[in-house]
Short mmCIF file of C-alpha atoms in Angstrom, two decimals:
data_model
loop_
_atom_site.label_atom_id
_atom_site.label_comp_id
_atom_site.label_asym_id
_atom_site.label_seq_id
_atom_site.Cartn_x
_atom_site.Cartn_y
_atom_site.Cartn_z
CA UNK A 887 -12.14 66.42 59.01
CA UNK A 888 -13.58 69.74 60.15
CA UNK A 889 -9.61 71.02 59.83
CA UNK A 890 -9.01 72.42 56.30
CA UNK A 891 -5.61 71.63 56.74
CA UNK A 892 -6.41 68.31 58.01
CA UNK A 893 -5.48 65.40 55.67
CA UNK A 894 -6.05 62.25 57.96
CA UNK A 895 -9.08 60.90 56.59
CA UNK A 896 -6.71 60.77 53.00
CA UNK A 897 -4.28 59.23 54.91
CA UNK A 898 -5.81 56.87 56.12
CA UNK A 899 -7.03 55.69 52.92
CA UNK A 900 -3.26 56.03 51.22
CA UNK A 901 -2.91 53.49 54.03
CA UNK A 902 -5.25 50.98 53.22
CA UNK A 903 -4.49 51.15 49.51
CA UNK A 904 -0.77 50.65 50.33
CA UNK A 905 -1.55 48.07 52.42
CA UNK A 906 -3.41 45.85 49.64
CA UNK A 907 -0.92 46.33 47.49
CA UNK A 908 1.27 44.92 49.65
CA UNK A 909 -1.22 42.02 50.22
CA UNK A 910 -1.17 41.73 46.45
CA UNK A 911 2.30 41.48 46.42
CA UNK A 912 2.31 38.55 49.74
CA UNK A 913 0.07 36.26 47.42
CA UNK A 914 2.47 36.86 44.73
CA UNK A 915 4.99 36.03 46.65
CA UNK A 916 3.17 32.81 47.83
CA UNK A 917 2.78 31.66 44.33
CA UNK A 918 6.73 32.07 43.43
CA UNK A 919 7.29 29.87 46.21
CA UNK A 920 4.61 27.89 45.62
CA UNK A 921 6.07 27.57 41.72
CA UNK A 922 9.46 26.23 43.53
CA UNK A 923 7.88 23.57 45.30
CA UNK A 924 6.10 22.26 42.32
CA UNK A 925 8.87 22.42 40.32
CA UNK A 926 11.08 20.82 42.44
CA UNK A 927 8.47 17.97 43.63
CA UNK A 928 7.89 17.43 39.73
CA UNK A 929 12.11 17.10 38.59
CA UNK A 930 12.26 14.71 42.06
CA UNK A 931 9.20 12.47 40.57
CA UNK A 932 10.97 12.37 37.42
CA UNK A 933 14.08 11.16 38.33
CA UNK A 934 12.56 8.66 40.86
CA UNK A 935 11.12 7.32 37.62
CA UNK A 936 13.89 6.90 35.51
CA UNK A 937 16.88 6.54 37.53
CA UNK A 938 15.27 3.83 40.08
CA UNK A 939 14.76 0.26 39.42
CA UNK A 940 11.98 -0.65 40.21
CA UNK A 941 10.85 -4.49 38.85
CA UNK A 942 13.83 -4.86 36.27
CA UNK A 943 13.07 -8.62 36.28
CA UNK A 944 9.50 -9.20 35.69
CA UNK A 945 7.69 -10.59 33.29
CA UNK A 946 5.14 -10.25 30.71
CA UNK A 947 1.82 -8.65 32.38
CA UNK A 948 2.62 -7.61 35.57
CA UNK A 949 5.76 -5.79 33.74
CA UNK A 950 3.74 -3.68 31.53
CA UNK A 951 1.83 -2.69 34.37
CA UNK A 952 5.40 -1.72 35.93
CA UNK A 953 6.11 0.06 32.61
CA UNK A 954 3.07 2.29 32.90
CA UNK A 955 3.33 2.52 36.44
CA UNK A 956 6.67 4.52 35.87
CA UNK A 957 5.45 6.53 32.73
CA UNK A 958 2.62 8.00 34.56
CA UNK A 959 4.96 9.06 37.37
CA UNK A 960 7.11 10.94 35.28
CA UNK A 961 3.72 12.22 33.82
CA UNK A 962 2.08 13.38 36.94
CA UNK A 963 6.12 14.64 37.21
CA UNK A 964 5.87 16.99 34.25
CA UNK A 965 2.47 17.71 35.26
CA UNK A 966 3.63 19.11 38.53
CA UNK A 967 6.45 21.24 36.36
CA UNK A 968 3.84 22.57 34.34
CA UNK A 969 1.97 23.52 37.08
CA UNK A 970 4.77 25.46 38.31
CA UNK A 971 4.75 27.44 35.20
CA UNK A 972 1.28 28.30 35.22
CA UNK A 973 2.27 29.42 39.20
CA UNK A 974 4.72 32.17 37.92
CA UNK A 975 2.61 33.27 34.95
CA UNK A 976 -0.27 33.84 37.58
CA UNK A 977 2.56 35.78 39.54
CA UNK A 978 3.41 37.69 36.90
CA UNK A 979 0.05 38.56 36.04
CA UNK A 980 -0.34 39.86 39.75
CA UNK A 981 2.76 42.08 39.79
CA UNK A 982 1.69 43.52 36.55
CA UNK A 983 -1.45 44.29 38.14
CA UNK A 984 -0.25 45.85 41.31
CA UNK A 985 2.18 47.80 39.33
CA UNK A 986 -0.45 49.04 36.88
CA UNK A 987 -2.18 50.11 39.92
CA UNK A 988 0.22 51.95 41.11
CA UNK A 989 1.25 53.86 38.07
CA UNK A 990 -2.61 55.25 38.29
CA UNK A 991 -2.83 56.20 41.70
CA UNK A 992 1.01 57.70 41.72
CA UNK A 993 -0.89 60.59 39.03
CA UNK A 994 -3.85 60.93 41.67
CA UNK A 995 -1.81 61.22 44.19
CA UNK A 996 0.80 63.69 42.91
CA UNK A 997 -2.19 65.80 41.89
CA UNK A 998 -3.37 65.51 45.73
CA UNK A 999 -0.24 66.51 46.86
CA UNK A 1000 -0.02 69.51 45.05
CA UNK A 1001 -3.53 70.65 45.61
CA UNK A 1002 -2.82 70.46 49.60
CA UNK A 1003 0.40 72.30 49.54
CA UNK A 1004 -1.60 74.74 47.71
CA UNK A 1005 -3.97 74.87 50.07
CA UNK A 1006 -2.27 75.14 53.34
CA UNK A 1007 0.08 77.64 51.96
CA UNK A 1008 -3.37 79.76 50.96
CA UNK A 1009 -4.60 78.85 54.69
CA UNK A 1010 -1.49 80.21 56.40
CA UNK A 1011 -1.50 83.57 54.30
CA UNK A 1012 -5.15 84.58 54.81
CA UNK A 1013 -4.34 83.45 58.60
CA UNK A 1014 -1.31 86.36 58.62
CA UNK A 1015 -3.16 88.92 56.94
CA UNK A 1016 -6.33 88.34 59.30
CA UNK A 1017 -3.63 88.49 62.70
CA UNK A 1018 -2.33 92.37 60.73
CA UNK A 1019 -5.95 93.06 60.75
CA UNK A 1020 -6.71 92.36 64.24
CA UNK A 1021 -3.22 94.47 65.20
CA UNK A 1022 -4.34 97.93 63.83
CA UNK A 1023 -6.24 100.05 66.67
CA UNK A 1024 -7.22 102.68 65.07
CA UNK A 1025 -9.39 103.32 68.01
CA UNK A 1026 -6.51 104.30 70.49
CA UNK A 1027 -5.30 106.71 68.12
CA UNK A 1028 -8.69 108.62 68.17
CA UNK A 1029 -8.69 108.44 72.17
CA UNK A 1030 -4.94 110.42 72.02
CA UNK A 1031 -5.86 112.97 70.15
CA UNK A 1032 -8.85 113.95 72.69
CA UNK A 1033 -6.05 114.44 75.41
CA UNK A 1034 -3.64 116.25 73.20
CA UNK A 1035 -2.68 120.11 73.99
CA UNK A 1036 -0.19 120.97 71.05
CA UNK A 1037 -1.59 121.08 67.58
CA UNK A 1038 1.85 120.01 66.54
CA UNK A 1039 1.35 116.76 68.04
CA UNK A 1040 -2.07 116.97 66.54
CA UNK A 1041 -1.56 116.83 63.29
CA UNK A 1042 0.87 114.23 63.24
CA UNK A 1043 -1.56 112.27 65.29
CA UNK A 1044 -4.05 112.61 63.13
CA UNK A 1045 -1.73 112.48 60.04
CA UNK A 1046 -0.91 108.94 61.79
CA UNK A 1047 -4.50 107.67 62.34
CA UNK A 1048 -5.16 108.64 58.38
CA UNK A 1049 -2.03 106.33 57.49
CA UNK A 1050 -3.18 103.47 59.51
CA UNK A 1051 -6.51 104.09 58.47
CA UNK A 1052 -5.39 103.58 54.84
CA UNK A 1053 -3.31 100.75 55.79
CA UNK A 1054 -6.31 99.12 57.54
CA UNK A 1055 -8.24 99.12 54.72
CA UNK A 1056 -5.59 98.08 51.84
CA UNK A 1057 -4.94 94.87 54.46
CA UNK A 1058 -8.80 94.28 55.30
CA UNK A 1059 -8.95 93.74 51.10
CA UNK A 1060 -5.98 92.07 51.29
CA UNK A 1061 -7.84 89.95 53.95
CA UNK A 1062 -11.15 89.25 51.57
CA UNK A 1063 -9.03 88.93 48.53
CA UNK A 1064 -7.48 86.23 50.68
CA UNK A 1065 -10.39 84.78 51.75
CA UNK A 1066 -11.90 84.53 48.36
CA UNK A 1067 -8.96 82.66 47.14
CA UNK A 1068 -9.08 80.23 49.66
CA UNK A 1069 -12.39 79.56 49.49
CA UNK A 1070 -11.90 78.89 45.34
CA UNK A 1071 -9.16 76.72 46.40
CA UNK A 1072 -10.80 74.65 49.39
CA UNK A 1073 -13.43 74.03 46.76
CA UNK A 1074 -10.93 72.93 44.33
CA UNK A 1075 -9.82 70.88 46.34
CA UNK A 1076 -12.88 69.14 47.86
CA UNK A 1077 -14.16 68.45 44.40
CA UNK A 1078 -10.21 67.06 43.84
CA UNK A 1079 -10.48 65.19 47.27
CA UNK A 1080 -14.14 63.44 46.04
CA UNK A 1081 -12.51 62.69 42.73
CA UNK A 1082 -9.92 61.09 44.30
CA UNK A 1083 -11.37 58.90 46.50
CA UNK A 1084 -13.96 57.67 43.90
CA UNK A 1085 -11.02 56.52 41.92
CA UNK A 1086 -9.07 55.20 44.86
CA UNK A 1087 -12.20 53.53 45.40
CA UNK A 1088 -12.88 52.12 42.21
CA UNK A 1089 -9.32 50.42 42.19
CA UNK A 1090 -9.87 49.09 45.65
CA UNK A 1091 -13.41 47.31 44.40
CA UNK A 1092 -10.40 45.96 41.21
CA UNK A 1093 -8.12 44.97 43.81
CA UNK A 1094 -10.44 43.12 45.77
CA UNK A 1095 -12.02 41.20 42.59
CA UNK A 1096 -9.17 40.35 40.63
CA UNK A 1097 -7.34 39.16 44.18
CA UNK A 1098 -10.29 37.28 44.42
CA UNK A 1099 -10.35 36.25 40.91
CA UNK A 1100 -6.42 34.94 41.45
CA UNK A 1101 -6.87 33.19 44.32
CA UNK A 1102 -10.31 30.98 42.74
CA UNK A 1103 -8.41 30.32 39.66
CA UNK A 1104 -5.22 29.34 41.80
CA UNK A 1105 -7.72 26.74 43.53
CA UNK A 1106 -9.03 25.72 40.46
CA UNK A 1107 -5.23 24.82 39.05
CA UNK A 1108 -4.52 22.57 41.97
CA UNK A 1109 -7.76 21.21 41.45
CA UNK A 1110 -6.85 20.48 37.88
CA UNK A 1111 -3.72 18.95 38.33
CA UNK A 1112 -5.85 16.63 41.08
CA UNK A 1113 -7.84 15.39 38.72
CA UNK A 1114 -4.90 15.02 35.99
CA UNK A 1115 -3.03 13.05 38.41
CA UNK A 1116 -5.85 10.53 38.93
CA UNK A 1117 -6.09 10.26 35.74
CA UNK A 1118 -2.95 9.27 35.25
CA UNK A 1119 -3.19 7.04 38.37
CA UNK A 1120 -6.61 5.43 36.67
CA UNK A 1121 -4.29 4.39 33.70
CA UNK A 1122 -1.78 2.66 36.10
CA UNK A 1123 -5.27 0.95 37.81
CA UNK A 1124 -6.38 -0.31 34.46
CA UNK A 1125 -3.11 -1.56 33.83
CA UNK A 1126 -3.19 -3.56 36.95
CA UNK A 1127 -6.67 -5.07 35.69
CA UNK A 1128 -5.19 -6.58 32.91
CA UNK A 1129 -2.31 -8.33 34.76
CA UNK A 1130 -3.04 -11.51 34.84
CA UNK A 1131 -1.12 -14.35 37.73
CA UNK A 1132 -1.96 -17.05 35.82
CA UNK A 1133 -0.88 -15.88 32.40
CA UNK A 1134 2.51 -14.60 34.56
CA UNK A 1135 3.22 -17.86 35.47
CA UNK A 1136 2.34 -19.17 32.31
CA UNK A 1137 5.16 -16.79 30.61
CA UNK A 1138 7.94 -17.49 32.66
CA UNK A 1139 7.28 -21.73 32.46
CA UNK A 1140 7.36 -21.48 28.55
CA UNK A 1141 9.89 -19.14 28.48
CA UNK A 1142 12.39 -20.87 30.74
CA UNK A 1143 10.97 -24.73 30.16
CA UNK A 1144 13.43 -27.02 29.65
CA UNK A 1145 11.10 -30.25 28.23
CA UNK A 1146 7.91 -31.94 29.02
CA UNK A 1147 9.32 -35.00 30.37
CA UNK A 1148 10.72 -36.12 34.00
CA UNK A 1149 13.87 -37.42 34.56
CA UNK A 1150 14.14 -41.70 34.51
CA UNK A 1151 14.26 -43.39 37.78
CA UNK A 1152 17.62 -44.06 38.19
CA UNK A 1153 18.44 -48.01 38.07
CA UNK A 1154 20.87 -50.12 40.46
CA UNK A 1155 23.28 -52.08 38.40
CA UNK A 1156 25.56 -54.35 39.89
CA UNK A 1157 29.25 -54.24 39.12
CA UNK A 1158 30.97 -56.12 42.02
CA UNK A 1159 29.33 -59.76 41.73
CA UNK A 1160 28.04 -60.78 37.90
CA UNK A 1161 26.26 -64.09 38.66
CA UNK A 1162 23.48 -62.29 40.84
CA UNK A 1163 22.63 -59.47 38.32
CA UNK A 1164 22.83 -61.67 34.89
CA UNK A 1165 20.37 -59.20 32.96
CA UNK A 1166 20.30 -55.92 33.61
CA UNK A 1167 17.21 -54.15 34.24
CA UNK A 1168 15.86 -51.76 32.00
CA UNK A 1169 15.40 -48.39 33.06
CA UNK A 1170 11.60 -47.06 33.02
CA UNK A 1171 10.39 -44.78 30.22
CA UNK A 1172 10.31 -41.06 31.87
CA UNK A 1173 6.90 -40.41 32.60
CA UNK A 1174 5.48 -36.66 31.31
CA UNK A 1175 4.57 -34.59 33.97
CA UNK A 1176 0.96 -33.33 34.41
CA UNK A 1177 0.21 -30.24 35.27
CA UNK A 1178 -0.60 -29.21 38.27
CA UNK A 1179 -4.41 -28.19 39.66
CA UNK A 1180 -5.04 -24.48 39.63
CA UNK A 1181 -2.91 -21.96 41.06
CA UNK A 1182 -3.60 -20.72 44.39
CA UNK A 1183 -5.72 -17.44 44.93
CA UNK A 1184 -3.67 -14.80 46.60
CA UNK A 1185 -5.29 -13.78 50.18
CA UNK A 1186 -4.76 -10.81 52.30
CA UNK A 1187 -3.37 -11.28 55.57
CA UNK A 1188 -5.69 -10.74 58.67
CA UNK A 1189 -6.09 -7.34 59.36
CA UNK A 1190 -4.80 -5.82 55.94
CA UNK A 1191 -7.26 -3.92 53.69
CA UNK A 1192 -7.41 -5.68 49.57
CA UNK A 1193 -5.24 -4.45 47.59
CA UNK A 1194 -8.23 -3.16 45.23
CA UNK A 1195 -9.69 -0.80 48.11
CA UNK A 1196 -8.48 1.62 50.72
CA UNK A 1197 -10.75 2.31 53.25
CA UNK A 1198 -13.88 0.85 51.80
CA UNK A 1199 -13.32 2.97 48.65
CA UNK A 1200 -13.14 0.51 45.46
CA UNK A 1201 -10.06 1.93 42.88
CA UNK A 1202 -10.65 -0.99 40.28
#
């Protein structure tokens, strides 16, 4: 500003800097909140896991497949926990950061401060002593002396005049002294100002990177824990290749078989009238059971996607 005493263009920039601080201190916030979420999603998981049945009663392949189905939940689970630890470090980081910040440009500032109370106070007092200057007229003295009749009056006219004369001239160096100390300061402080603003500045280009910085690496965790979670979600998949429907069925005949041959026909034997059944008929040998042709191939109802895809995309 043209104004000496002006400080709106520093202002201004006090503003801006407060203001990404404060934007600092928003995406710190975010994360926090963001940790919560994760956290709680990730305890939620966990207990879903463990606490609710889900398959008690199956068998053999299809029941390991169960087994790791539920272990990689409370994985992805712990996953999402750990996430929300990495959430608040990142947080942490930020606030230490901002507040490190701060500390710096409090010193700038503080130096800033003093410089323009030094200033204006330097600005008002050459102001004063310039208004005492312009209030001496020496010059209407002179002009009553030319009129005067008694030499009485002269002399202490002219006894005046010399007094204000010599007053004039101690304030008109009082005026330059002034001026010359102001000018020392204003330089002061425009080589002060410059300093200062290259610093604020430099911590605004630091803001602006390392907020940038945050908020890539912040991407790149939930990217992460993406690609952890399929992962962990491929391991359930190849699980579920290995489960087997015939090798199910298989299981559960052997283990709950109760022989390999069917029950004898049962035979009509006569009770009531002797003569017409003399000999008894023998009951039939129980046949053994053959097993059946091969088991039918699960099909997907009209309109329903496979079970291996989801909208065309294969996850076997």
């Amino acid at each position: 500003s043209t104004d000496l005493t002006s400080t709106v263009g520093y202002d201004s920039i006090i503003q801006h800097l407060n203001d990404g601080r404060k934007n600092c201190k928003e995406f710190e916030d975010f994360l926090k909140e963001r940790a919560i979420i994760e956290e709680k999603y990730g305890k939620e998981l966990i207990n879903l896991s463990k606490k609710k049945p889900c398959g008690q009663t199956e068998l053999n392949t299809l029941k390991r497949s169960l087994d790791v189905f539920k272990q990689q939940i409370d994985n992805v689970g712990q996953g999402h926990i750990q996430l929300a630890q990495t959430l608040r470090e990142e947080a942490k980081k930020m606030e230490d950061f901002r507040e490190k910040q701060k500390l710096h440009r409090k010193k700038i500032e503080l130096i800033m401060e003093a410089i323009h109370k030094n200033r204006n106070l330097q600005y008002k007092k050459t102001m004063e002593v310039k208004q005492m200057c312009c209030c001496f007229l020496p010059c209407g003295c002179t002009q009553a002396l030319l009129h005067l009749s008694s030499v009485s009056h002269f002399w202490q006219l002219f006894l005046k005049l010399a007094q204000t004369k010599s007053a004039l001239e101690d304030t008109d160096r009082s005026y330059q002294q002034s001026v010359t100390t102001l000018e020392k300061i204003r330089e002061e402080w425009q080589n002060e100002h410059i300093k200062a603003c290259e610093f604020f500045e430099t911590q605004e280009c630091e803001r602006i990177n390392y907020f940038r910085n945050a908020l890539w690496l912040h991407v790149n965790q939930l990217s992460l824990g993406c690609v952890q979670n399929d992962e962990k979600y491929e391991e359930i998949r190849k699980s579920l290749e290995m489960c087997s429907i015939e090798k199910d069925v298989d299981f559960f005949v052997n283990l709950r078989k109760t022989g390999s041959l069917a029950p004898a026909p049962v035979v009509y034997e006569n009770y009531y009238n002797a003569q017409r059944n003399v000999t008894p008929a023998r009951s039939p040998a129980p046949v053994p059971i053959s097993r059946r042709g091969p088991l039918p191939t699960p099909t997907s109802a009209p309109g329903e996607p496979d079970y291996a895809t989801v909208d065309g995309y294969s996850l076997v």
